[in-house]
Amino acid sequence: MVNYREKPFYLDDEKIRWVEETLASLTLEEKCGQLFCIAAFGNLDQIIEMYDRLPYGSLMYRPNDAKSVERANRILREKLKVAPLVAANLESGGSGVAQEGTLYGPQLQVGASGRHENAFHLGQISAREAKAVGVNLAFAPVVDVNYNWRNPITNVRTYGSDAEEVLAYGRQYVKAALQEGIAVSIKHFPGDGVDERDQHIVASVNSLSTEEWDKTYGKIYKQLIEEGAQTVMAGHIMQPAYTRALNPGIKDGEIMPATLSKELITGLLRGKLGFNGVVITDATNMVGMCCMMERRKLVPASINAGCDIFLFGKNPFEDYGYLCDAARSGELPMERLNEAVSRVLALKASLNLHLPAEEKDTSVVGCAEHQKLAEELADQSVTLVKDTQHLLPITPKTHKRVWLHIIDEPGFTDPTTCEKVVLEEMERAGFEVYYDDNEPKGLPDTQIPVEELKKKYDVIIYFANIVNASYKTVTRLRWRSPAAIDAPYYTQDIPTMFVSLANPYHFADVPMIRTIINAYSPSRTTVRAVIQKMMGNSEFKGVNPVDPFCGLFGKDI
């Protein structure tokens, strides 16, 4: 049963009455609709029209114009029978929902600052700017742990590889968001970062023992639940040790990812960890979930396992039909359906969504105060990984002629590119930049004599912006054809340095480069901070939140 008066809802008599009366007023089809969170990636008319076919209870935005998002959410509050939960991925700042929003910095950049209060700033900025456009639920913070450097998803989205530090930073984000009146979703239960595979294309595995899990991920989730996290996002991630502990004798082929696992959701999360809030699945169009069972069975199985909100869908209308059919047939018991809907409504009441909507002031979105905090984070987080050749500092006086290589591969959900910004900021700093020189992307004819190159360039600088992304199994350096023409062939002839604006693990591919900087973000603010530190105008203050050497040989070369 749902405990309305307890954590994380804390409902009074009036709000409980609204939940109960609203539940009683809903048809079976409307109850099923409350359990769907749709992808609100189209225009307002499409989103409203969709409600007639699927009376959804939640929606999630990708970044869009701030005023358009605010207007859409206000109209939806007026038109929908029950006000929706409105979510966005607020992992890096208000830029997660508003194009004009502040890109404060990804979580690993916050971890690299070594200052827990910066996670509070991240939560505060994200919540303030999201709230200003009508968002009331942050799909954040990520509380996965970067145990495996090959994992293509955790990467810069986590606070680091130390579970205690992940908890310390996560607590600050949650504290700030709750103070601002925004609900959070701690993710991705039971914990990503152990496996090296991507749950978008395969069900991944958290292979820790129950004892190891309790000391790490378990401690993180238990503490953040205690501190009021309203929702938990379940991942398409298996946890075999706990599944077997809670269901002795289960066969390997019966072990399911959390989104379909009654052992992990009802047994571990609700039972052992005492979570009373809302469980949201990760996107249900991922292969890691879709491949586990027939779709008609999969949809109700997720709710029966203990999940309360079904995120997206392969075909949301078909999935909605499957859930309604299961509720009518009894495959999804009415008691379980009512429980899930009650949790969703209780969360809405706790966020005062039962009250009339008000027009928001979007002026806080991307404001000067938040930008100043982003500049401070950039200054505190840029990390000198190594400089064994003692190259730094370099300035236009010492190394005027720069042969610049830019490797720009933005992510699926983070399209931030760095090429224009890097070129502008390098030239602004006074360097003579050779880019797109000789051949596209600055790639020379490999037959050019080395002695000619040495006369032409004072330093070679690589800037890489290879962002971890959905459905992208690796975030490694990939050199251009033919024959890796832009690879660092000349490290012994021309001073060479490497700057990563995203992935902190590029050392694995360029151990021969003896000066490496990790910066964690392709924002202009961060690029500018990198160049200032490269020139010796500002000291390197960042700390390594992960092992940038990946446990490999060569850090002292």
Tab-separated table of N, CA and C in Angstrom, residues 27 31 36 39 59 86 88 97 121 246 275 284 287 295 301 326 432 501 510 527 540:
chain	number	residue	atom	x	y	z
A	27	THR	N	-11.362	6.352	-15.430
A	27	THR	CA	-11.751	5.077	-16.039
A	27	THR	C	-10.553	4.152	-16.057
A	31	LYS	N	-6.672	5.311	-16.079
A	31	LYS	CA	-5.687	4.833	-15.098
A	31	LYS	C	-4.452	4.294	-15.806
A	36	PHE	N	1.959	6.155	-18.273
A	36	PHE	CA	2.812	6.369	-19.448
A	36	PHE	C	3.423	7.765	-19.428
A	39	ALA	N	7.265	10.803	-25.029
A	39	ALA	CA	8.347	11.648	-25.525
A	39	ALA	C	7.734	12.880	-26.177
A	59	LEU	N	5.124	13.509	-19.372
A	59	LEU	CA	5.828	13.724	-20.627
A	59	LEU	C	7.240	14.195	-20.340
A	86	VAL	N	6.082	16.622	-15.692
A	86	VAL	CA	6.852	17.090	-16.848
A	86	VAL	C	8.326	16.938	-16.515
A	88	ALA	N	12.640	16.228	-17.654
A	88	ALA	CA	13.740	16.503	-18.580
A	88	ALA	C	15.013	15.936	-17.976
A	97	VAL	N	16.694	21.251	-20.804
A	97	VAL	CA	15.310	21.444	-21.274
A	97	VAL	C	15.165	22.702	-22.116
A	121	HIS	N	25.098	23.506	-6.622
A	121	HIS	CA	24.892	24.519	-7.655
A	121	HIS	C	24.269	23.894	-8.902
A	246	LEU	N	17.148	-13.271	-3.505
A	246	LEU	CA	15.730	-13.052	-3.217
A	246	LEU	C	14.831	-14.115	-3.838
A	275	PHE	N	11.717	1.859	-0.229
A	275	PHE	CA	11.323	2.982	-1.081
A	275	PHE	C	9.814	3.031	-1.252
A	284	THR	N	11.718	2.508	-22.682
A	284	THR	CA	11.332	1.119	-22.966
A	284	THR	C	11.485	0.747	-24.431
A	287	VAL	N	16.927	-1.855	-26.595
A	287	VAL	CA	17.042	-3.289	-26.861
A	287	VAL	C	17.215	-4.068	-25.562
A	295	ARG	N	6.507	-8.498	-26.588
A	295	ARG	CA	6.098	-7.144	-26.203
A	295	ARG	C	4.749	-7.133	-25.490
A	301	ALA	N	4.192	-6.828	-17.592
A	301	ALA	CA	5.179	-7.450	-16.704
A	301	ALA	C	5.999	-6.393	-15.976
A	326	ALA	N	-4.319	-5.991	-20.598
A	326	ALA	CA	-3.891	-6.755	-19.427
A	326	ALA	C	-4.711	-6.395	-18.196
A	432	GLU	N	48.505	31.615	-33.929
A	432	GLU	CA	48.388	31.498	-35.381
A	432	GLU	C	47.993	30.050	-35.664
A	501	LEU	N	37.683	17.238	-24.317
A	501	LEU	CA	36.559	18.052	-23.853
A	501	LEU	C	35.368	17.202	-23.453
A	510	VAL	N	46.170	7.449	-26.644
A	510	VAL	CA	47.291	8.351	-26.965
A	510	VAL	C	48.326	8.401	-25.837
A	527	VAL	N	36.231	25.639	-22.697
A	527	VAL	CA	37.318	25.795	-23.675
A	527	VAL	C	38.164	27.013	-23.331
A	540	PHE	N	46.111	24.939	-12.872
A	540	PHE	CA	45.237	23.772	-12.960
A	540	PHE	C	44.771	23.409	-11.561
